[in-house]
CSV table of C-alpha atoms in Angstrom, one decimal:
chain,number,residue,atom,x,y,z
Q,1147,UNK,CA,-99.7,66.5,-40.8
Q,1148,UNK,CA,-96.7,64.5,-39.0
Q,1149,UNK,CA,-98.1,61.4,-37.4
Q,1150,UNK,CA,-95.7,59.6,-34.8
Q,1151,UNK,CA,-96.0,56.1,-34.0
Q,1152,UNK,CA,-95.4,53.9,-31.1
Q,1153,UNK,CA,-96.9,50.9,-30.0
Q,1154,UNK,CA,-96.2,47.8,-26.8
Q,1155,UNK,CA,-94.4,50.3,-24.4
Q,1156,UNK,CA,-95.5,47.3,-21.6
Q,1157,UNK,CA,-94.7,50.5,-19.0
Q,1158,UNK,CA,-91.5,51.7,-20.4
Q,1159,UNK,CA,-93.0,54.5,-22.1
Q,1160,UNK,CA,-90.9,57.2,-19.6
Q,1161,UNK,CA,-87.6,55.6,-22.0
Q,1162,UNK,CA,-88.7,56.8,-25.3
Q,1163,UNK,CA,-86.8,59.3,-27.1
Q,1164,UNK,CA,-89.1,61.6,-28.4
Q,1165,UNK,CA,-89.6,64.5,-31.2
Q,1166,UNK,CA,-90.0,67.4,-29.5
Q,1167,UNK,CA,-93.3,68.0,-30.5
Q,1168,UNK,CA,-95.5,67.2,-33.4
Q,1169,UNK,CA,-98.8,67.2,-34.7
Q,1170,UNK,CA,-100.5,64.0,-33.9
Q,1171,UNK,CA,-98.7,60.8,-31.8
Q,1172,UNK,CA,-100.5,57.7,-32.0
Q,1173,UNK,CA,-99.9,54.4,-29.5
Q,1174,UNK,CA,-101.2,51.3,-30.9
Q,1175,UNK,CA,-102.0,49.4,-28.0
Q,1176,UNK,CA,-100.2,47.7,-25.1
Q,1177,UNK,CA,-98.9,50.6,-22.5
Q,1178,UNK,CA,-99.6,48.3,-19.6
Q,1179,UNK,CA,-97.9,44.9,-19.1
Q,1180,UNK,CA,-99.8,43.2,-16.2
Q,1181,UNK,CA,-102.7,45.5,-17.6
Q,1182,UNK,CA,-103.9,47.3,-14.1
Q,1183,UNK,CA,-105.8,50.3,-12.9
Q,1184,UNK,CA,-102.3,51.6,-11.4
Q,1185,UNK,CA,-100.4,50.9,-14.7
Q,1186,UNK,CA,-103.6,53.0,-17.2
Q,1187,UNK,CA,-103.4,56.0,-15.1
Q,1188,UNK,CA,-99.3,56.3,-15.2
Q,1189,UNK,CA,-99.7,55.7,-18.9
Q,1190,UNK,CA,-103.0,58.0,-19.5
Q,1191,UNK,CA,-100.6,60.7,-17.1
Q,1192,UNK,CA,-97.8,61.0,-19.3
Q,1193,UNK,CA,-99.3,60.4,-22.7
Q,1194,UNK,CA,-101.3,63.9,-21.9
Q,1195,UNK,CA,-98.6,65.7,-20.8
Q,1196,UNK,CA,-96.5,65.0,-24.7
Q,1197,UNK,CA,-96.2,68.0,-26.7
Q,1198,UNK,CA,-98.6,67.1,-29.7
Q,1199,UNK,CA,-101.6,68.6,-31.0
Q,1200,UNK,CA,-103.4,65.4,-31.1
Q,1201,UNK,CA,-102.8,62.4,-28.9
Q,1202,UNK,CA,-104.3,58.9,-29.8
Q,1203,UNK,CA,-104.4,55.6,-28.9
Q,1204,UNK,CA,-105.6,52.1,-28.5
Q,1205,UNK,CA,-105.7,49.3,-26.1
Q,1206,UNK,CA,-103.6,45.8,-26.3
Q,1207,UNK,CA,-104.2,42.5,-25.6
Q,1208,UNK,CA,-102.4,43.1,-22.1
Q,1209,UNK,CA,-104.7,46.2,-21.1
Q,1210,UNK,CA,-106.9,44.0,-19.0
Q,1211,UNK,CA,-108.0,47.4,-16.9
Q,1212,UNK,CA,-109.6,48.9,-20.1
Q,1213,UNK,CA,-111.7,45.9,-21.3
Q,1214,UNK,CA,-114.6,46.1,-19.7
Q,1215,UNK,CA,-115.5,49.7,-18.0
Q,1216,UNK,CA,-118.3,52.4,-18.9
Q,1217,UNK,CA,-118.1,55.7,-21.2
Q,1218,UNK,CA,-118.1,56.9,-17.9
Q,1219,UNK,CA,-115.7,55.2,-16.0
Q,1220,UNK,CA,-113.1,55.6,-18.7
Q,1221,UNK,CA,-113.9,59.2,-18.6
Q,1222,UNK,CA,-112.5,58.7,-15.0
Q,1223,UNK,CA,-109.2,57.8,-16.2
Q,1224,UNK,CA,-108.4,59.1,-19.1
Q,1225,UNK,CA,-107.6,63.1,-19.9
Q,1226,UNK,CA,-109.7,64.8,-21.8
Q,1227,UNK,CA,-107.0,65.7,-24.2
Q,1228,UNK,CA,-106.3,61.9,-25.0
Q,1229,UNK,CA,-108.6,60.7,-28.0
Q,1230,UNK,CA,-108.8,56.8,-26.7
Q,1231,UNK,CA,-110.2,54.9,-29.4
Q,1232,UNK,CA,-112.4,51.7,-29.3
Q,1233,UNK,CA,-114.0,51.0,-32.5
Q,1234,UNK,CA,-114.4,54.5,-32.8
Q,1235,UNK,CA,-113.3,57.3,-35.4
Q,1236,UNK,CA,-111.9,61.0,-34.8
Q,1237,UNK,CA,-111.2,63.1,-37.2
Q,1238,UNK,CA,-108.7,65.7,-37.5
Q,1239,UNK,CA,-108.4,68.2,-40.1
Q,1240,UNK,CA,-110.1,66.6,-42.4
Q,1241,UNK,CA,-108.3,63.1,-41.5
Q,1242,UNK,CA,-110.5,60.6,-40.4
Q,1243,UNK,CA,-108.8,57.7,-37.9
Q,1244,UNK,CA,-110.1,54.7,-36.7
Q,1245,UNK,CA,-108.7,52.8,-33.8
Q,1246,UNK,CA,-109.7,49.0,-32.7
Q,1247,UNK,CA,-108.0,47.3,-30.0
Q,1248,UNK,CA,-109.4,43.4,-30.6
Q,1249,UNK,CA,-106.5,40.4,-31.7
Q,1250,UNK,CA,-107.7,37.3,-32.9
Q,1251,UNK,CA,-107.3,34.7,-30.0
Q,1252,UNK,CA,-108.7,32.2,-28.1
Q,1253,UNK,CA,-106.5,32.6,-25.7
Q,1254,UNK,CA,-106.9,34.3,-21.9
Q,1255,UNK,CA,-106.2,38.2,-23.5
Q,1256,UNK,CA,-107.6,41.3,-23.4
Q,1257,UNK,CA,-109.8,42.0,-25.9
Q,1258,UNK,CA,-110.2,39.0,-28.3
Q,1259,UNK,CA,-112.3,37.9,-30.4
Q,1260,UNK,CA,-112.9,34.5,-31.6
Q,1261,UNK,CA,-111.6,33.7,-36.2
Q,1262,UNK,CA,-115.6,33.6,-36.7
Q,1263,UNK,CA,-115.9,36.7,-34.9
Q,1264,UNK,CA,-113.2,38.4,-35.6
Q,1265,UNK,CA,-114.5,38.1,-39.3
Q,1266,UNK,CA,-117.6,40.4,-38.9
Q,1267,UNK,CA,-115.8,42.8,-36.8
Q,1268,UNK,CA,-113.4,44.3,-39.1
Q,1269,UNK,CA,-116.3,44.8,-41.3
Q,1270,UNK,CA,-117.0,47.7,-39.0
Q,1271,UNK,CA,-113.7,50.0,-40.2
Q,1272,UNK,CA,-115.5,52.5,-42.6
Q,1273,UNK,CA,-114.7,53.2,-46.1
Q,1274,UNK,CA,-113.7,56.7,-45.3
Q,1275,UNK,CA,-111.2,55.8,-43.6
Q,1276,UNK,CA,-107.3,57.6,-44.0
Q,1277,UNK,CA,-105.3,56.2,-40.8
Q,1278,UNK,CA,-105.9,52.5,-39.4
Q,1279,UNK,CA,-105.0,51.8,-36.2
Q,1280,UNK,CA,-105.2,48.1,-34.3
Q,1281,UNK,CA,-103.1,46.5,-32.1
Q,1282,UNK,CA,-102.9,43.1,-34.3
Q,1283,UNK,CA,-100.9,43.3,-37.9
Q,1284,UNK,CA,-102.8,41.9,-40.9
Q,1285,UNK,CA,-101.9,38.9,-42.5
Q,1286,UNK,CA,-98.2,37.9,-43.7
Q,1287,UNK,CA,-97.5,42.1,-43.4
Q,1288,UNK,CA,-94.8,42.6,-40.6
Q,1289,UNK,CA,-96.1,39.8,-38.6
Q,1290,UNK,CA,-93.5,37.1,-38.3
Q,1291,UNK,CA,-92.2,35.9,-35.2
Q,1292,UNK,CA,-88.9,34.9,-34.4
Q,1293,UNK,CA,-90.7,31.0,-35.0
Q,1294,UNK,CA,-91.0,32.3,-38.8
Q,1295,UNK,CA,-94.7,32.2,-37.9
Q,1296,UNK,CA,-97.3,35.0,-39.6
Q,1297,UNK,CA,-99.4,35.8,-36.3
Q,1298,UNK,CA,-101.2,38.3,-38.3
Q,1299,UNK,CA,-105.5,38.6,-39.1
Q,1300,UNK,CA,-106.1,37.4,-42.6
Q,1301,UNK,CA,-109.6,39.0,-42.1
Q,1302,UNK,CA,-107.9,42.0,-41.5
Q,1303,UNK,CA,-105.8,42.1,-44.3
Q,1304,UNK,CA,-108.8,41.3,-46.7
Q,1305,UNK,CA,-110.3,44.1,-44.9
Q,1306,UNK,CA,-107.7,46.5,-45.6
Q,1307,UNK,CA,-107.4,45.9,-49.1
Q,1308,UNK,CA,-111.0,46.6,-49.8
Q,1309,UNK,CA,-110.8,50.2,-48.0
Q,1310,UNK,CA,-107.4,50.9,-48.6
Q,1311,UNK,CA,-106.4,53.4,-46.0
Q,1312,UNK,CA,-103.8,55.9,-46.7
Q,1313,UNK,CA,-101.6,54.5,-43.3
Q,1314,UNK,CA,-102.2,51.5,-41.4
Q,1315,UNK,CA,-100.2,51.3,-38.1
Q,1316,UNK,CA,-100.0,48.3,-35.6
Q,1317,UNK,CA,-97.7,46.4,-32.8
Q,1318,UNK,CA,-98.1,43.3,-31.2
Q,1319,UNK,CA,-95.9,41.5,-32.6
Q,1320,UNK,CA,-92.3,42.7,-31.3
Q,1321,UNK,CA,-90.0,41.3,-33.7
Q,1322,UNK,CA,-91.0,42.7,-36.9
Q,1323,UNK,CA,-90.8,46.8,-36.3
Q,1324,UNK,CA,-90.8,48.7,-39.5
Q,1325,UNK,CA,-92.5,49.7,-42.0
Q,1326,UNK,CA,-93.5,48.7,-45.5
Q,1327,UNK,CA,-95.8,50.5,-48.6
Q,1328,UNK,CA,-97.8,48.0,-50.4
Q,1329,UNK,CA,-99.9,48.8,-53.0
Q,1330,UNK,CA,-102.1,52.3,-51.6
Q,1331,UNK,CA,-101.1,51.6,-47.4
Q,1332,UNK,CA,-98.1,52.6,-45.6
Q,1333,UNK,CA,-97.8,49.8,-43.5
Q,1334,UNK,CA,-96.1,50.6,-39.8
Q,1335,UNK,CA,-95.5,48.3,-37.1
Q,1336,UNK,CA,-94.9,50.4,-34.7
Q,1337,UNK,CA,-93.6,48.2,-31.5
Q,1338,UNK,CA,-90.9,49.7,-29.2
Q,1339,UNK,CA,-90.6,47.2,-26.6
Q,1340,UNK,CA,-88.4,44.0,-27.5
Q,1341,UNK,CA,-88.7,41.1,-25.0
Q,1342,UNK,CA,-85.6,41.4,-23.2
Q,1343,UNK,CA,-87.5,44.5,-21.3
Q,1344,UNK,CA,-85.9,46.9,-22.8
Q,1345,UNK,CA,-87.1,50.3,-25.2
Q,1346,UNK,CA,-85.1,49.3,-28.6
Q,1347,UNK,CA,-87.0,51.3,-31.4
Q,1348,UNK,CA,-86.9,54.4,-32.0
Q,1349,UNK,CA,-90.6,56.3,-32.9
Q,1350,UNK,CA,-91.7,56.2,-36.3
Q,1351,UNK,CA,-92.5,59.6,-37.5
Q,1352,UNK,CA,-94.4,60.1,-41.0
Q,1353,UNK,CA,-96.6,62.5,-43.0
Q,1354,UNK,CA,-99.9,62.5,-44.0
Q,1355,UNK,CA,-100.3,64.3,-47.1
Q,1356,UNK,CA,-103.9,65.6,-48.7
């Protein structure tokens, strides 16, 4: 199974280069940038129309629109062929995913949660679990800003360790795009937008094997 990745389009999506088709694409959160109604649909529109088998993804901290609406309203807006994950799992062939949107923040984001919170919540990824995806990195893992700052969740990063997924993708944070293998998880930080507005990183494509 070939998994592609991309993550913080913030609207630019319609710039990425991508394979021609594929198996699964994944986006980790962020499509929108001043996170509207108007901005979801475009997004929801032409992630359904790519030329993969399976099409997932998460929200971001700037996908105010998303936050707080109904099973049924988001049935609304999104396509039935998009799998839009909110603490929820899919799986597909035998590979389980689980998607979460939340950051750790006290800030005025979409969908935060609060260090004591945040704690409890990650508790919720199940053991099962083969592909990770969340919009925040953990911990010290492709997480540092230009500052030199780690922005990532420590309690995510515990988290991981103890379930040890087979891939764990994320964005967020736009400087550190890449990917890394530590220990069991292929780490991928899968951001395509940089700040100066414009589409800089390329897709990461991998494969998932038994």
């Amino acid at each position: 199974m070939n998994i592609t990745c991309i993550s913080d389009t913030h609207n630019l999506h319609e710039r990425l280069v991508l394979p021609k088709n594929g198996d699964v694409i994944i986006h980790a959160g962020d499509f929108t940038e001043a996170g509207t109604k108007r901005e979801a649909k475009a997004f929801f529109k032409w992630f359904s129309k790519l030329p993969f088998d399976y099409k997932i993804c998460i929200a971001g901290n700037h996908d105010f629109y998303l936050e707080n609406l109904s099973k049924e309203e988001l049935n609304e807006i999104i396509p039935k062929d998009v799998h839009y994950l909110n603490d929820e799992s899919i799986s597909i062939n035998g590979c389980n995913f689980f998607g979460s949107p939340y950051i750790p923040s006290t800030y005025n984001w979409a969908f935060t949660k609060t260090h004591i919170e945040i704690e409890e919540h990650w508790k919720k990824i199940p053991q099962n679990t083969d592909v990770l995806i969340t919009h925040t990195p953990p911990k010290g893992i492709l997480d540092q800003s230009n500052q030199q700052n780690e922005i990532g969740c420590s309690f995510l990063r515990k988290e991981v360790e103890l379930k040890k997924p087979k891939i764990h993708i994320f964005g967020h944070l736009h400087e550190n795009y890449g990917s890394v293998k530590l220990n069991e998880t292929l780490f991928i930080n899968a951001t395509s937008f940089i700040n100066d507005l414009k589409i800089t990183n390329n897709p990461i494509r991998v494969n998932l094997s038994d």
